[in-house]
């Protein structure tokens, strides 16, 4: 809990710096609203029934959501996003196949740098903190020869915190360049241990997630409108 609080304080400091920078930019503000679909690959460590640590297979998940941006100049802006994300991780433990599914509502607040937001083609780089709210988790097991008798237990914290970063390109689709198509990459590096091993387990149970951070890589496609 102390680690999460420390990371939240750091995030607030970053957000304050972003607000300070943008509040002192004298320019006409342009509002942008859009929606995106984000195929996502996640990576995090999992535990085996024997106590070892392995990495799961790269399994495709997805994200979908909307964003609201404020462009203070053609080159500088901020944007907040709300993204529903479903992450999958598969692995095999002594012939038992398991699939972990984690669901989050992620809220990144990003500082964006653009080559020219009003141009027909604009390149952008974004970075900033991301807060994740867990909306559910599950684990499925199949197969095995009966040699594994321990029951896998999945338990994660309600909140996650990370640093989001990425780059992209957007294209003006109408003469006024106000209707835009966006393509790009988004990565997130988790800052906190997502596992919640506070509950007591029995001798025939083990936690499959312990002392691990989530890392995700995603592509995205979306459309946006500038007002």
Coordinates of C-alpha atoms in Angstrom, one line a residue:
X1 CA 0.0 0.0 0.0
X2 CA 2.8 2.4 0.8
X3 CA 4.4 1.8 -2.6
X4 CA 1.1 2.6 -4.3
X5 CA 0.7 5.8 -2.3
X6 CA 4.3 6.8 -3.3
X7 CA 3.6 6.1 -6.9
X8 CA 0.4 8.1 -6.8
X9 CA 2.2 11.1 -5.3
X10 CA 4.7 10.9 -8.1
X11 CA 1.9 10.7 -10.7
X12 CA 0.2 13.8 -9.2
X13 CA 3.5 15.6 -9.4
X14 CA 3.8 14.7 -13.1
X15 CA 0.2 15.8 -13.7
X16 CA 0.8 19.1 -11.9
X17 CA 3.9 19.7 -14.1
X18 CA 1.9 19.0 -17.2
X19 CA -0.9 21.4 -16.1
X20 CA 1.7 24.1 -15.3
X21 CA 3.3 23.8 -18.7
X22 CA 0.0 23.9 -20.6
X23 CA -1.5 26.6 -18.5
X24 CA 1.3 29.0 -19.5
X25 CA 1.0 28.4 -23.2
X26 CA -0.7 31.4 -24.8
X27 CA -2.7 29.9 -27.7
X28 CA -6.1 29.0 -28.9
X29 CA -7.3 25.7 -27.5
X30 CA -8.6 23.1 -29.8
X31 CA -10.7 20.2 -28.5
X32 CA -10.4 16.7 -30.0
X33 CA -12.6 13.7 -29.2
X34 CA -12.1 10.2 -30.5
X35 CA -12.5 6.4 -30.2
X36 CA -10.0 3.6 -30.6
X37 CA -9.6 -0.1 -30.8
X38 CA -6.4 -1.5 -29.4
X39 CA -5.2 -5.2 -30.0
X40 CA -3.0 -5.8 -27.0
X41 CA -0.3 -8.3 -26.0
X42 CA 0.5 -8.5 -22.3
X43 CA 3.5 -9.9 -20.3
X44 CA 3.7 -10.8 -16.6
X45 CA 5.3 -13.6 -14.6
X46 CA 3.3 -16.5 -13.3
X47 CA 4.0 -19.1 -10.6
X48 CA 4.0 -22.9 -11.1
X49 CA 2.7 -25.5 -8.7
X50 CA 6.3 -26.3 -7.7
X51 CA 7.1 -22.6 -6.8
X52 CA 9.0 -21.7 -9.9
X53 CA 8.5 -18.6 -12.0
X54 CA 7.9 -18.6 -15.7
X55 CA 6.7 -16.3 -18.4
X56 CA 3.4 -17.1 -20.2
X57 CA 2.9 -17.2 -23.9
X58 CA 2.3 -14.0 -25.8
X59 CA -1.5 -14.0 -26.1
X60 CA -3.6 -11.4 -27.9
X61 CA -6.0 -9.4 -25.9
X62 CA -7.8 -6.2 -26.7
X63 CA -8.6 -2.7 -25.6
X64 CA -11.4 -0.3 -26.6
X65 CA -12.3 3.2 -25.4
X66 CA -12.4 6.9 -26.0
X67 CA -10.2 9.9 -25.5
X68 CA -10.6 13.7 -25.0
X69 CA -7.7 15.9 -26.0
X70 CA -6.9 19.6 -25.6
X71 CA -4.4 20.9 -28.1
X72 CA -2.9 24.2 -26.9
X73 CA -0.8 24.7 -30.0
X74 CA -0.3 22.8 -33.2
X75 CA 2.6 21.0 -31.5
X76 CA 1.6 20.6 -27.8
X77 CA -1.5 19.1 -26.0
X78 CA -2.8 16.9 -23.3
X79 CA -5.3 14.0 -23.5
X80 CA -7.1 11.8 -21.1
X81 CA -8.3 8.3 -22.2
X82 CA -10.7 5.8 -20.7
X83 CA -9.9 2.3 -22.1
X84 CA -11.5 -1.1 -21.2
X85 CA -8.7 -3.7 -21.5
X86 CA -8.9 -7.5 -21.4
X87 CA -5.5 -9.1 -21.0
X88 CA -4.8 -12.8 -21.5
X89 CA -1.8 -15.0 -20.6
X90 CA -1.4 -18.7 -21.3
X91 CA 1.1 -21.1 -19.9
X92 CA 1.6 -24.8 -19.2
X93 CA 2.5 -26.3 -15.8
X94 CA 3.3 -30.0 -15.9
X95 CA 0.9 -30.7 -18.8
X96 CA -1.8 -28.5 -17.2
X97 CA -2.7 -25.7 -19.5
X98 CA -3.9 -22.5 -17.8
X99 CA -5.2 -19.2 -19.1
X100 CA -5.3 -16.1 -17.0
X101 CA -7.6 -13.2 -17.9
X102 CA -7.3 -9.8 -16.3
X103 CA -9.8 -7.0 -17.0
X104 CA -9.1 -3.3 -16.3
X105 CA -10.5 0.1 -17.0
X106 CA -7.3 2.1 -17.7
X107 CA -7.1 5.9 -17.5
X108 CA -4.0 7.4 -18.9
X109 CA -3.3 11.2 -18.8
X110 CA -0.8 12.0 -21.5
X111 CA 1.3 14.9 -22.7
X112 CA 1.3 14.9 -26.5
X113 CA 3.9 16.3 -28.9
X114 CA 2.9 16.8 -32.5
X115 CA 4.6 17.8 -35.8
X116 CA 1.5 19.8 -36.8
X117 CA -2.0 18.9 -35.6
X118 CA -3.6 20.9 -38.3
X119 CA -1.6 19.3 -41.2
X120 CA -3.0 16.5 -43.5
X121 CA -0.5 14.2 -41.8
X122 CA 0.6 14.6 -38.2
X123 CA 3.2 12.5 -36.3
X124 CA 2.8 12.4 -32.5
X125 CA 4.6 11.2 -29.4
X126 CA 2.7 10.7 -26.1
X127 CA 3.8 9.9 -22.5
X128 CA 2.3 10.1 -19.0
X129 CA 1.0 8.2 -16.0
X130 CA -1.8 5.6 -16.2
X131 CA -4.1 4.4 -13.5
X132 CA -5.8 1.0 -13.8
X133 CA -8.9 -0.2 -12.1
X134 CA -9.4 -3.9 -11.9
X135 CA -12.9 -5.0 -13.1
X136 CA -12.4 -8.8 -12.7
X137 CA -10.0 -11.7 -13.1
X138 CA -10.3 -15.3 -13.9
X139 CA -8.2 -18.5 -14.5
X140 CA -9.1 -21.6 -16.5
X141 CA -7.2 -24.9 -16.3
X142 CA -7.4 -27.9 -18.6
X143 CA -5.6 -31.1 -19.3
X144 CA -3.1 -32.8 -17.1
X145 CA -2.3 -36.3 -16.0
X146 CA -3.4 -36.0 -12.4
X147 CA 0.1 -35.5 -11.0
X148 CA -0.7 -31.9 -10.0
X149 CA -2.9 -31.8 -7.0
X150 CA -2.5 -28.1 -6.0
X151 CA -5.2 -25.7 -6.8
X152 CA -4.2 -22.5 -8.6
X153 CA -5.5 -19.3 -6.9
X154 CA -5.6 -15.9 -8.8
X155 CA -5.8 -12.7 -6.7
X156 CA -4.9 -9.2 -7.9
X157 CA -5.0 -5.8 -6.4
X158 CA -7.9 -3.5 -7.2
X159 CA -5.6 -0.8 -8.6
X160 CA -2.6 -0.7 -10.9
X161 CA -0.3 2.2 -11.8
X162 CA 2.0 2.5 -14.8
X163 CA 3.7 4.7 -17.3
X164 CA 2.1 4.9 -20.7
X165 CA 4.0 5.9 -23.8
X166 CA 3.7 5.7 -27.6
X167 CA 3.8 7.2 -31.0
X168 CA 1.4 7.5 -33.9
X169 CA 0.3 9.1 -37.0
X170 CA -3.0 10.7 -37.9
X171 CA -4.5 11.7 -41.3
X172 CA -7.0 14.4 -42.1
X173 CA -9.9 12.8 -44.0
X174 CA -11.9 15.9 -44.9
X175 CA -10.9 19.3 -46.4
X176 CA -10.9 21.0 -43.0
X177 CA -8.7 18.3 -41.5
X178 CA -11.1 18.0 -38.6
X179 CA -12.1 14.4 -39.2
X180 CA -9.0 12.2 -38.6
X181 CA -7.9 8.6 -38.8
X182 CA -5.3 7.6 -36.3
X183 CA -2.8 4.7 -36.3
X184 CA -0.1 4.0 -33.7
X185 CA 1.6 2.1 -31.0
X186 CA 1.0 2.2 -27.2
X187 CA 3.2 0.6 -24.5
X188 CA 2.6 0.6 -20.8
X189 CA 5.1 -0.3 -18.1
X190 CA 3.6 -1.3 -14.8
X191 CA 5.1 0.3 -11.7
X192 CA 3.5 -1.7 -8.9
X193 CA 3.2 -5.4 -8.0
X194 CA -0.4 -6.4 -9.1
X195 CA -0.6 -9.5 -6.9
X196 CA -2.7 -9.5 -3.8
X197 CA -1.7 -12.5 -1.7
X198 CA -3.3 -11.3 1.6
X199 CA -5.7 -14.2 1.9
X200 CA -4.6 -17.4 3.6
X201 CA -4.2 -20.4 1.3
X202 CA -4.3 -24.1 2.3
X203 CA -1.6 -26.6 1.7
X204 CA -3.2 -27.7 -1.6
X205 CA -3.4 -24.1 -3.0
X206 CA -0.9 -21.7 -4.5
X207 CA -1.0 -18.2 -6.0
X208 CA -0.3 -18.1 -9.7
X209 CA 0.5 -14.3 -9.6
X210 CA 3.1 -13.2 -7.1
X211 CA 5.4 -10.2 -7.2
X212 CA 4.8 -9.3 -10.8
X213 CA 4.3 -6.2 -12.9
X214 CA 2.2 -5.9 -16.0
X215 CA 3.8 -4.8 -19.3
X216 CA 1.6 -4.3 -22.4
X217 CA 2.3 -3.5 -26.0
X218 CA -0.6 -2.5 -28.2
X219 CA -1.4 -1.2 -31.7
X220 CA -4.4 1.1 -32.2
X221 CA -6.7 2.3 -34.9
X222 CA -9.3 5.0 -34.3
X223 CA -11.1 8.1 -35.5
X224 CA -11.3 11.5 -34.0
X225 CA -13.1 14.9 -34.5
X226 CA -11.5 18.3 -33.9
X227 CA -13.8 21.1 -32.7

